[in-house]
Tab-separated table of C-alpha atoms in Angstrom:
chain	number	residue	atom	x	y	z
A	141	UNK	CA	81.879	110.516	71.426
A	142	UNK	CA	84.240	112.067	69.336
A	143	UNK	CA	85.232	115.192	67.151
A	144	UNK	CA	84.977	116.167	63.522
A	145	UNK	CA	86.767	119.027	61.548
A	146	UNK	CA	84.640	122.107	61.332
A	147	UNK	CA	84.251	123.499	57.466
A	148	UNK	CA	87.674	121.550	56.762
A	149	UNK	CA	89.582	123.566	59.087
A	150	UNK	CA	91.997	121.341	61.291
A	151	UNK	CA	92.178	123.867	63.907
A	152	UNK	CA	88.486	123.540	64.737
A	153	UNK	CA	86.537	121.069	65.523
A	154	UNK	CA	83.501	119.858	67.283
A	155	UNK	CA	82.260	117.347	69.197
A	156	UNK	CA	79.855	114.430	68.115
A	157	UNK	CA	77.667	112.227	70.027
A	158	UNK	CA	76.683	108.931	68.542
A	159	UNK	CA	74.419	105.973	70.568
A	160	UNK	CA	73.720	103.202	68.434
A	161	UNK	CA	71.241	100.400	69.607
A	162	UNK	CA	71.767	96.486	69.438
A	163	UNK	CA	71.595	96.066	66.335
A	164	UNK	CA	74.305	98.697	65.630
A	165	UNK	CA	71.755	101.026	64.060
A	166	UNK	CA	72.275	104.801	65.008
A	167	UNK	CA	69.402	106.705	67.186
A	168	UNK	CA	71.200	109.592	68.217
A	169	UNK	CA	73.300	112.082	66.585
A	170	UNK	CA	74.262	114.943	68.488
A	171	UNK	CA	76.259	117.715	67.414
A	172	UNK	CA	78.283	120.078	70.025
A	173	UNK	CA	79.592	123.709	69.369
A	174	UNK	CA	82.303	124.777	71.645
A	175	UNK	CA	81.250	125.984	74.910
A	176	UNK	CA	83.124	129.912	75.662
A	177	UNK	CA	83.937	128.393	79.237
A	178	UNK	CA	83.365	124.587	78.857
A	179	UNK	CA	84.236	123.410	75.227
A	180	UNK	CA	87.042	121.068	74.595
A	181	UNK	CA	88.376	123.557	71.709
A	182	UNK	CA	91.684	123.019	69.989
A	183	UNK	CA	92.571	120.387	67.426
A	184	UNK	CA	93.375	117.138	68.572
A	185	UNK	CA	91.288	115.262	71.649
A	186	UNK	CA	92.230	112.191	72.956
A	187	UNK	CA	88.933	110.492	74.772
A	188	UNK	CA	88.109	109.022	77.888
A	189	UNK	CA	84.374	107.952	78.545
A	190	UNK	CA	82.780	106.296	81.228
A	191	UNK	CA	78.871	106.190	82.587
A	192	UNK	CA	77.895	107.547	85.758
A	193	UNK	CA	75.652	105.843	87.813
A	194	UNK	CA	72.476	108.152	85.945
A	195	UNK	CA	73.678	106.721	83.046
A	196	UNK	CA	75.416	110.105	81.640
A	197	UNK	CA	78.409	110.499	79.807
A	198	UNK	CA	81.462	111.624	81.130
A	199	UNK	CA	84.540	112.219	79.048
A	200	UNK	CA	87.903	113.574	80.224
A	201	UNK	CA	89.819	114.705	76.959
A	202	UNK	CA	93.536	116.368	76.614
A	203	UNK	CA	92.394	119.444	74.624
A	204	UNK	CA	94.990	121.084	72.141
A	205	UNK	CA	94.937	125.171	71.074
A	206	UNK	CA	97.981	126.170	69.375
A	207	UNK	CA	101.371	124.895	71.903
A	208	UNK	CA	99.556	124.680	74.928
A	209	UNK	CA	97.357	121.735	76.258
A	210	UNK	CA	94.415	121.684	78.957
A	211	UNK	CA	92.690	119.081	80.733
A	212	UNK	CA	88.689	119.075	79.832
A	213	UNK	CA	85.780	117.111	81.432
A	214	UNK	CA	82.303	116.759	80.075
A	215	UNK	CA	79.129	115.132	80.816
A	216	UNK	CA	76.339	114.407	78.408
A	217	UNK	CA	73.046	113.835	79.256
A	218	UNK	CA	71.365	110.311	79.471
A	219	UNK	CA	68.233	111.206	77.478
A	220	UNK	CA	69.170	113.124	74.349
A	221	UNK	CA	72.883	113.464	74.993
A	222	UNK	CA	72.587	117.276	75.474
A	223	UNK	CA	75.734	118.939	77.072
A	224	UNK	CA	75.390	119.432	81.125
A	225	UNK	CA	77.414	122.754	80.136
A	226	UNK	CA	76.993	123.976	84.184
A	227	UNK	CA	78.906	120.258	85.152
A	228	UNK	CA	81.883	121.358	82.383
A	229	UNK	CA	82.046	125.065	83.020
A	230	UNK	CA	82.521	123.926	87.205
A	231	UNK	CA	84.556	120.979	85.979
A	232	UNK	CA	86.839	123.281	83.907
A	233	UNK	CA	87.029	125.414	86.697
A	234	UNK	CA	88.225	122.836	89.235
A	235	UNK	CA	90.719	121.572	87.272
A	236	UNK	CA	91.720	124.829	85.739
A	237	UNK	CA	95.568	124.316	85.373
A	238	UNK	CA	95.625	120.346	84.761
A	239	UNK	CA	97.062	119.714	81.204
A	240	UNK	CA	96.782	116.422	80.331
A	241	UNK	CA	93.290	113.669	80.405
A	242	UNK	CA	95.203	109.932	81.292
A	243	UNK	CA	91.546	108.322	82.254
A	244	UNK	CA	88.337	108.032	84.775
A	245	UNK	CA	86.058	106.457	86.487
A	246	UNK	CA	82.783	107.059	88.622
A	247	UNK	CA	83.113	105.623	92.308
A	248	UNK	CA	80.646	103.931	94.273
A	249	UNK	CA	79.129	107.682	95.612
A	250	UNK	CA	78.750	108.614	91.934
A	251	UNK	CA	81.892	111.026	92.068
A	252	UNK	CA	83.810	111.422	89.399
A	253	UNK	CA	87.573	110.231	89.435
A	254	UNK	CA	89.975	111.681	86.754
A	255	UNK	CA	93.547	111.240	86.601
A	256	UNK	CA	96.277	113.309	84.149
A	257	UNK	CA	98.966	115.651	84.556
A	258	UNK	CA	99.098	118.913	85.458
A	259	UNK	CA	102.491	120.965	84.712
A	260	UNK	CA	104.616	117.932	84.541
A	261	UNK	CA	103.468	116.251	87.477
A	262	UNK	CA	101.094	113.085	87.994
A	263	UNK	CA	97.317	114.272	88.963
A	264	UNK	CA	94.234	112.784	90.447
A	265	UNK	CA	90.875	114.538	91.285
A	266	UNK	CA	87.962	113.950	92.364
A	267	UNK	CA	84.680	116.087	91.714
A	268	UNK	CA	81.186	115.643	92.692
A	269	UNK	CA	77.904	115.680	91.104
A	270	UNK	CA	78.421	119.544	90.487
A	271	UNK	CA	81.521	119.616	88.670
A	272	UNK	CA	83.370	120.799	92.070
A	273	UNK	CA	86.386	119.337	93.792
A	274	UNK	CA	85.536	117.301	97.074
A	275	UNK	CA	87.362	118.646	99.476
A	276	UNK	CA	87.408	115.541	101.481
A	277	UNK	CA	90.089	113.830	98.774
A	278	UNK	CA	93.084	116.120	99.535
A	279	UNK	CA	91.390	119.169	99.096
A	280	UNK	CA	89.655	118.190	95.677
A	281	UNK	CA	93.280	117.161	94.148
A	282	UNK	CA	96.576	115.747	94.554
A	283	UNK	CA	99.997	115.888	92.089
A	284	UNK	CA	102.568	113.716	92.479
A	285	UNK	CA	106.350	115.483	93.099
A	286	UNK	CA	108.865	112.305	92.650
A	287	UNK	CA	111.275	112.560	90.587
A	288	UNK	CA	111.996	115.303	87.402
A	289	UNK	CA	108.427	114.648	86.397
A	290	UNK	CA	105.359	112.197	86.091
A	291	UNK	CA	102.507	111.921	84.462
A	292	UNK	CA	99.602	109.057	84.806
A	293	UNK	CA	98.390	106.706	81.908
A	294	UNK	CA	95.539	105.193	82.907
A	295	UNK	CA	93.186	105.077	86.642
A	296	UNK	CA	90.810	102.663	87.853
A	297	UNK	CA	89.175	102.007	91.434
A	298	UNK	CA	89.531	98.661	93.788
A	299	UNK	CA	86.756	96.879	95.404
A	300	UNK	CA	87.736	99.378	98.375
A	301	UNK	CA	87.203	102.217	96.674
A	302	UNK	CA	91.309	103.356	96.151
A	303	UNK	CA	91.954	105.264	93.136
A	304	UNK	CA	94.954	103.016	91.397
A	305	UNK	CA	96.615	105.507	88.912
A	306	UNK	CA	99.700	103.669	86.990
A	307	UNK	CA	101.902	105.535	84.633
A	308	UNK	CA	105.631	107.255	84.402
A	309	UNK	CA	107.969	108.710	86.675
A	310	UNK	CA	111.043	110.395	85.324
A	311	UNK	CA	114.154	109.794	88.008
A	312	UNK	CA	117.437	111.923	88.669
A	313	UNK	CA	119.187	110.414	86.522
A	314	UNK	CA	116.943	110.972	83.749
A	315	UNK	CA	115.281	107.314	82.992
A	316	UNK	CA	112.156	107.009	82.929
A	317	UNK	CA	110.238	104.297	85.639
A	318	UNK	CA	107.132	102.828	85.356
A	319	UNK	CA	104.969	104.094	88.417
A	320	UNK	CA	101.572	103.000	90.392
A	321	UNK	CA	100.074	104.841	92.802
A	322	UNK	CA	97.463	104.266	95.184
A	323	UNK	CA	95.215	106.823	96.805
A	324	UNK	CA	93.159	106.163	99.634
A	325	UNK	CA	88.566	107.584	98.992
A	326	UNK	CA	89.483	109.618	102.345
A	327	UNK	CA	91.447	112.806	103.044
A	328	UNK	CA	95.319	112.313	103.734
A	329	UNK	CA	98.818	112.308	102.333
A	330	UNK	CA	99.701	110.942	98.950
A	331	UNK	CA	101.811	108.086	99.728
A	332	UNK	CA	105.907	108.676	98.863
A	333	UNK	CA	106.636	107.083	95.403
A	334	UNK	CA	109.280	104.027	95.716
A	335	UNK	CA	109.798	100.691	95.807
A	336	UNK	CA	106.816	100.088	98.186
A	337	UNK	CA	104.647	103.544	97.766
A	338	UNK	CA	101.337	101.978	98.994
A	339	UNK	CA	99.962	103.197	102.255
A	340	UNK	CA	98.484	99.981	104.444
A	341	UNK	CA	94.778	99.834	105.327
A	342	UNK	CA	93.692	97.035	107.905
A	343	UNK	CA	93.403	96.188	111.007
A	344	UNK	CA	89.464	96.161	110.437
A	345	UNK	CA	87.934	94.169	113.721
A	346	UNK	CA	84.500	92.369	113.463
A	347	UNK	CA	82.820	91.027	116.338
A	348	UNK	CA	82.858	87.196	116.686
A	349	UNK	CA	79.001	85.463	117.267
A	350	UNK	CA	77.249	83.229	119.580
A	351	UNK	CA	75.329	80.573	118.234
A	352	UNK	CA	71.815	79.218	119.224
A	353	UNK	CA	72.758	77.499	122.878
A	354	UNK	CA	75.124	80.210	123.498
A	355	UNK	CA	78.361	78.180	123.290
A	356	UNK	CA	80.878	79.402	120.699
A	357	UNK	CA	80.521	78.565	117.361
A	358	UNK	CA	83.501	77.465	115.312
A	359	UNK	CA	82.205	77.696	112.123
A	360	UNK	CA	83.691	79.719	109.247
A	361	UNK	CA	81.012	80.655	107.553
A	362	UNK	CA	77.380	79.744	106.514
A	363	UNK	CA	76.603	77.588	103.284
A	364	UNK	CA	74.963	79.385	100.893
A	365	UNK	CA	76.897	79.780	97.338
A	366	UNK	CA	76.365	81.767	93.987
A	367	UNK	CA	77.514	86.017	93.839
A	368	UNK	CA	76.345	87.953	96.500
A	369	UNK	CA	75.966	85.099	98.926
A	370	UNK	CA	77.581	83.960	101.796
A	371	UNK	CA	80.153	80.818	101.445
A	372	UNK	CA	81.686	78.004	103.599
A	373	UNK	CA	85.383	78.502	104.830
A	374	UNK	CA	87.496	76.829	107.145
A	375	UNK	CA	86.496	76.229	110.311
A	376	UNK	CA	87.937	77.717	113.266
A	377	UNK	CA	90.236	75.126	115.291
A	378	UNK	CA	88.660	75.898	118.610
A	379	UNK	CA	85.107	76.652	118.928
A	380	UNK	CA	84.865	80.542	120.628
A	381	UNK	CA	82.367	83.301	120.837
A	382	UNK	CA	82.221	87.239	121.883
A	383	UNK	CA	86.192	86.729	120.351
A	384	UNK	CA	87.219	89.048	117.541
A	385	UNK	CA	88.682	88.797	114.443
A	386	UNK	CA	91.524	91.435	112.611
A	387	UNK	CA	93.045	92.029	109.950
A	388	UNK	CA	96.672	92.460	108.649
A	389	UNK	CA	97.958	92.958	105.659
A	390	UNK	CA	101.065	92.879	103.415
A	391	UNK	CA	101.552	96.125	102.226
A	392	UNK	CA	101.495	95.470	98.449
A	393	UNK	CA	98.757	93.333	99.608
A	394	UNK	CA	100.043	90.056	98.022
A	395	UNK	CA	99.289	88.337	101.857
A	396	UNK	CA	97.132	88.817	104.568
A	397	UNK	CA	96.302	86.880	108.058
A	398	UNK	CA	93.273	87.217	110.260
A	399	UNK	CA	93.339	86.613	113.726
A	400	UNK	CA	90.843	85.249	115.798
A	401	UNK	CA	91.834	86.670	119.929
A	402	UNK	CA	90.233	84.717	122.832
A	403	UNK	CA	86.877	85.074	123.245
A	404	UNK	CA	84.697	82.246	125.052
A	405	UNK	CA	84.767	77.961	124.381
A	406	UNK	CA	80.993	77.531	126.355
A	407	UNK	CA	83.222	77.103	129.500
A	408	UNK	CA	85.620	79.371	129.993
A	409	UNK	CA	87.501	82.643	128.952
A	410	UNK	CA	89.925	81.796	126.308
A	411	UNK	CA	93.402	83.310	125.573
A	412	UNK	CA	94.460	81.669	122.761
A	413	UNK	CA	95.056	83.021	119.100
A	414	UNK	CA	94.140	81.607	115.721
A	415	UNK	CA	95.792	82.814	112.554
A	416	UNK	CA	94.087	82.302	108.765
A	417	UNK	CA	96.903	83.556	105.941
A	418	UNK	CA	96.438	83.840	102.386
A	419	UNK	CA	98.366	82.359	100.575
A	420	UNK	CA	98.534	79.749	103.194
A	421	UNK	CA	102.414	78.726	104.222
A	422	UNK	CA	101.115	75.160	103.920
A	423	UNK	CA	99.540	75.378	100.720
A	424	UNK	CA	96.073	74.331	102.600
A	425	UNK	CA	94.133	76.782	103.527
A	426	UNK	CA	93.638	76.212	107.187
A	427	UNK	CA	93.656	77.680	110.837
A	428	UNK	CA	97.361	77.674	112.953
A	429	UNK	CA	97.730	78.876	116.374
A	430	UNK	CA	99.215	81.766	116.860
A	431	UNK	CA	100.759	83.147	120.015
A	432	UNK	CA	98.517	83.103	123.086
A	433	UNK	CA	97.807	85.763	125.402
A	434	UNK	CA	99.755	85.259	128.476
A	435	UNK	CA	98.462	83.107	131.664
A	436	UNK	CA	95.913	85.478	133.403
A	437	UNK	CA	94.835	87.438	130.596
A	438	UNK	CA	92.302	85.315	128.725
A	439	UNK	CA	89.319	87.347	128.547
A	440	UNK	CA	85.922	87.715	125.887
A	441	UNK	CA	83.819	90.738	125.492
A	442	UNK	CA	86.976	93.360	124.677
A	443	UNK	CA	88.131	95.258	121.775
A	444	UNK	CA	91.329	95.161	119.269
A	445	UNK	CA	91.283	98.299	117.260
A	446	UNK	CA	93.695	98.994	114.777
A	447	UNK	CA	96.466	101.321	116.485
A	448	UNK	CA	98.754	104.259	114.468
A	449	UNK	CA	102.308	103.400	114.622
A	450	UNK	CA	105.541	105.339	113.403
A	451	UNK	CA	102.673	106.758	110.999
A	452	UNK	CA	101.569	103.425	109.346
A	453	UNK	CA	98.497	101.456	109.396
A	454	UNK	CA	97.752	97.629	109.509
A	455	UNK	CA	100.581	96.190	111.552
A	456	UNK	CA	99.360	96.777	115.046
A	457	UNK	CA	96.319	96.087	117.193
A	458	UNK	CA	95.136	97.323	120.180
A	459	UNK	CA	93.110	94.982	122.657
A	460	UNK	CA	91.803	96.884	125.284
A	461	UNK	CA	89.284	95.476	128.603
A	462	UNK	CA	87.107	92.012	128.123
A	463	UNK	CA	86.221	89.751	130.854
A	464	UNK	CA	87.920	87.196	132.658
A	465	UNK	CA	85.776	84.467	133.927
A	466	UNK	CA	88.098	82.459	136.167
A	467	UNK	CA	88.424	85.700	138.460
A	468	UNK	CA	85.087	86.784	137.367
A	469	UNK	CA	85.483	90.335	137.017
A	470	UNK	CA	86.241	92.765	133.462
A	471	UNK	CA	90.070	93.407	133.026
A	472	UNK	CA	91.650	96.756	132.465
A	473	UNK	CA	95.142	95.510	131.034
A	474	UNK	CA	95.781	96.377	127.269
A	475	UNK	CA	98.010	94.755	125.313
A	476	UNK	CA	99.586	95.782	121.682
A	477	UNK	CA	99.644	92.355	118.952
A	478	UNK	CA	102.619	93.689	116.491
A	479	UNK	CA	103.083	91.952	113.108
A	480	UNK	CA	106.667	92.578	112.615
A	481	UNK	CA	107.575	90.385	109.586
A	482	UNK	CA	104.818	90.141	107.093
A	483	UNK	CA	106.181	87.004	105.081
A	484	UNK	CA	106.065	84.808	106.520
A	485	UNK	CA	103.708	86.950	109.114
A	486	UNK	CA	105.291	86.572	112.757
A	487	UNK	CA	103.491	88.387	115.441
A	488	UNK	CA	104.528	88.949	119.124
A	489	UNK	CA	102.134	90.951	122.661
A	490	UNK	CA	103.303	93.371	124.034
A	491	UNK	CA	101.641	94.965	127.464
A	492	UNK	CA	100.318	98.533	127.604
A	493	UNK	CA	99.474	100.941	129.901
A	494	UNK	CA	96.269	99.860	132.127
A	495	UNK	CA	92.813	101.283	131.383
A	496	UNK	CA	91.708	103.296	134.074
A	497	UNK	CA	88.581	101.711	134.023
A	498	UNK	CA	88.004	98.248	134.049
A	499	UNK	CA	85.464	97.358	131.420
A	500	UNK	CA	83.687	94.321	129.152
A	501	UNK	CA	81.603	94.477	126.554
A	502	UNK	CA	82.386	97.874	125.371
A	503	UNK	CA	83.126	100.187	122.809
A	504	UNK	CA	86.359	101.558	121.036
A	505	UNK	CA	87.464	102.983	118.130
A	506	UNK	CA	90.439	104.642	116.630
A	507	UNK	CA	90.496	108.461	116.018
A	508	UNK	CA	91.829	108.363	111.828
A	509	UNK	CA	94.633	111.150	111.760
A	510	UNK	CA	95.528	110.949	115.169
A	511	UNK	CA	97.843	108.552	117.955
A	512	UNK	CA	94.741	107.747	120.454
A	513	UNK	CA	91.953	105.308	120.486
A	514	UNK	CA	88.685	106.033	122.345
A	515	UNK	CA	87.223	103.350	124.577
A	516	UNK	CA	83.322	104.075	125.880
A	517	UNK	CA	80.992	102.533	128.236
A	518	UNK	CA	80.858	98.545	128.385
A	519	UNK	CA	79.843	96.667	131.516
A	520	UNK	CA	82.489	95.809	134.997
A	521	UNK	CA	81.740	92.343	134.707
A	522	UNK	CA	78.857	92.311	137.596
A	523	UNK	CA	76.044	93.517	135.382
A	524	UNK	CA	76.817	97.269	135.880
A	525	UNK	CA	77.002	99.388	132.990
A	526	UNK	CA	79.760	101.912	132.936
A	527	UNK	CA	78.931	105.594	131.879
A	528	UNK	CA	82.808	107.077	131.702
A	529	UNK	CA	85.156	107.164	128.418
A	530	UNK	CA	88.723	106.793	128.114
A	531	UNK	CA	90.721	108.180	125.621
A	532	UNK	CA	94.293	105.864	125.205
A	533	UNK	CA	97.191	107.636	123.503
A	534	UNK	CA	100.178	106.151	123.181
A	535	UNK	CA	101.645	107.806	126.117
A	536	UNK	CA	98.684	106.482	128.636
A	537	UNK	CA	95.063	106.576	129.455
A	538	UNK	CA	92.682	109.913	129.577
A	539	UNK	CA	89.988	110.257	131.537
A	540	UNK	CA	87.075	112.511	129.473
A	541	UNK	CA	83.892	113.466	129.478
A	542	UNK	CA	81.438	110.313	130.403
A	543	UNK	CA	78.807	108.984	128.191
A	544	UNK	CA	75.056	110.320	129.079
A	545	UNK	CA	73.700	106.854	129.219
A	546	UNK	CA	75.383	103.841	131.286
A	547	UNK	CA	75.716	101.038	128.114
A	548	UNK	CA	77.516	98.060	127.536
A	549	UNK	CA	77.241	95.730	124.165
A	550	UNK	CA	77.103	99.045	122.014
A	551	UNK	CA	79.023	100.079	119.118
A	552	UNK	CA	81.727	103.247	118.393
């Protein structure tokens, strides 16, 4: 996709579309006038394509007209590569002041992802399938403020979905920096440009398994091999089920550590604490213990939730409940794992403020955007389930509204 002088005049020019086969031969040649609300118009364009997941065109172009410059996004058809002029007149619209095209990308939802500049600052957008800003990312759009002045070079998206925008930041004293920014799929703040300007995302929990007999299974993972499949890691020192497993990481994500908490050995409640890091310290990769939970508080069948702290993600977790077999009833202590030095990573418990409840096998989760985790329904370790909620802010536990149905073993 590109552009061609109109009747030799270098202020005007259209747009061509060209697909060529395999074989290199052409099989499409497809001429575009300028749209009166969604042309590129001007005289120079500087290209971006990508596909969508339809298979359509998209290009983000810097558009020039005289001494000022505009931001333009198109989308061609799949078939014939006829202009989607309602996608570009929307698209125009959304972006309306942006004046320079630095790159995009389609995410995994089929959005589209376009990063530039827009009146001397760095911008990222993201529109949907109807040319609109999503309101969900930032209100549609975000512009970097750092600085005298930025502008982005070139965008692409991680395995998670993060928009990873890289290009220049102009600083006080007038040199210019090279910049990357990440942007988290979901509403929030732009992180501050700086040294480290990366917000942290972890602290993800996954429930540990029981195998056939129902003692705990230390295994790392099944054998299976090739993309897509499941492969064998190292196995877990000590053998433990209904345990679970976090994750921390380093906040320009060059480590991480996952933790496997208590859980249950076949015979009793365990309290102990297994830590995997990448890159291992050792240079093997290989389970360590970690620290314990104290004497008293083993327990299996709770939660760890990833807890808000000082505004940042990813270095604390929340373990809330479980059950204690030697005294044979569910716990309501809580207690806080901190990660307070990420290399190497050093963690340390500290105790909470009691559930109200006691409670095993339940639910929790954290409320994104706000200080509070919410803890629902579970079991009080004599086969009862338990109908109330708890809501556990930093300042102490909540009593709300109860569940409808008494459950335990459920999700949140």
């Amino acid at each position: 996709w590109g552009s061609a002088q109109t009747n030799g005049i270098d202020d005007v020019r259209d747009e061509v579309a060209l697909r060529f086969d395999a074989t290199g031969a052409l099989t499409h040649d497809q001429p575009h006038g300028s749209l009166p609300e969604g042309g590129f118009g001007g005289r120079d364009r500087f290209n971006f394509l990508t596909l969508d997941l339809e298979g359509r065109l998209i290009a983000a172009a810097t558009s020039i007209f005289d001494t000022r410059s505009s931001l333009r996004l198109k989308r061609l058809i799949a078939a014939d590569l006829s202009l989607d002029e309602p996608f570009c007149i929307a698209a125009k619209a959304s972006l309306r002041d942006a004046t320079t095209a630095a790159g995009v990308v389609v995410d995994a939802n089929g959005d589209v992802v376009v990063a530039g500049a827009n009146l001397g600052h760095m911008l990222v957008a993201r529109l949907d399938d109807n040319g609109v800003t999503d309101p969900n990312f930032y209100g549609g759009r975000v512009a970097d403020t750092d600085g005298l002045g930025s502008t982005a070079t070139g965008v692409l998206l991680d395995a998670a979905g993060r928009g990873i925008v890289v290009g220049e930041v102009t600083n006080t004293g007038g040199d210019v920096d090279v910049a990357v920014w990440r942007v988290l799929p979901e509403a929030g703040v732009l992180p501050d440009a700086g040294p480290d300007p990366f917000d942290v995302d972890a602290g993800q929990t996954v429930d540990g398994g029981v195998d056939g007999g129902g003692d705990g299974d230390g295994d790392g993972g099944a054998a299976g091999g090739g993309e897509g499949a499941w492969s064998s890691g190292p196995s877990l020192a000590t053998a433990r089920a209904s345990f679970t497993l976090t994750l921390f990481d380093r906040p320009d994500l060059s480590r991480f550590a996952a933790e496997a908490i208590g859980g249950f050995d076949g015979t009793a409640s365990l309290g102990s604490v297994e830590i995997l890091e990448e890159p291992p310290p050792s240079g093997t990769l290989a389970w360590a213990a970690g620290p314990s939970l104290p004497a008293g508080e083993e327990r299996e069948g709770f939660t760890a939730t990833e807890e808000i702290v000082a505004g940042q993600r990813g270095r604390s977790v929340l373990v809330a409940g479980g059950l204690n077999r030697a005294l044979g009833a569910a716990l309501a202590t809580t207690w806080s794992l901190d990660a307070f030095n990420f290399t190497p990573f050093q963690f340390q418990w500290t105790q909470l403020a009691a559930l109200a409840s006691p409670r095993a096998h339940h639910a929790a989760a954290l409320v994104d955007g706000a200080t509070f985790t919410l803890v629902a329904g579970g079991d009080d370790g004599g086969g009862s389930a338990i109908v109330d909620a708890e809501i556990v802010p930093s300042g102490g536990p909540v009593q709300p509204a109860s569940l409808p149905t008494p459950r335990a073993g459920a999700s949140l």
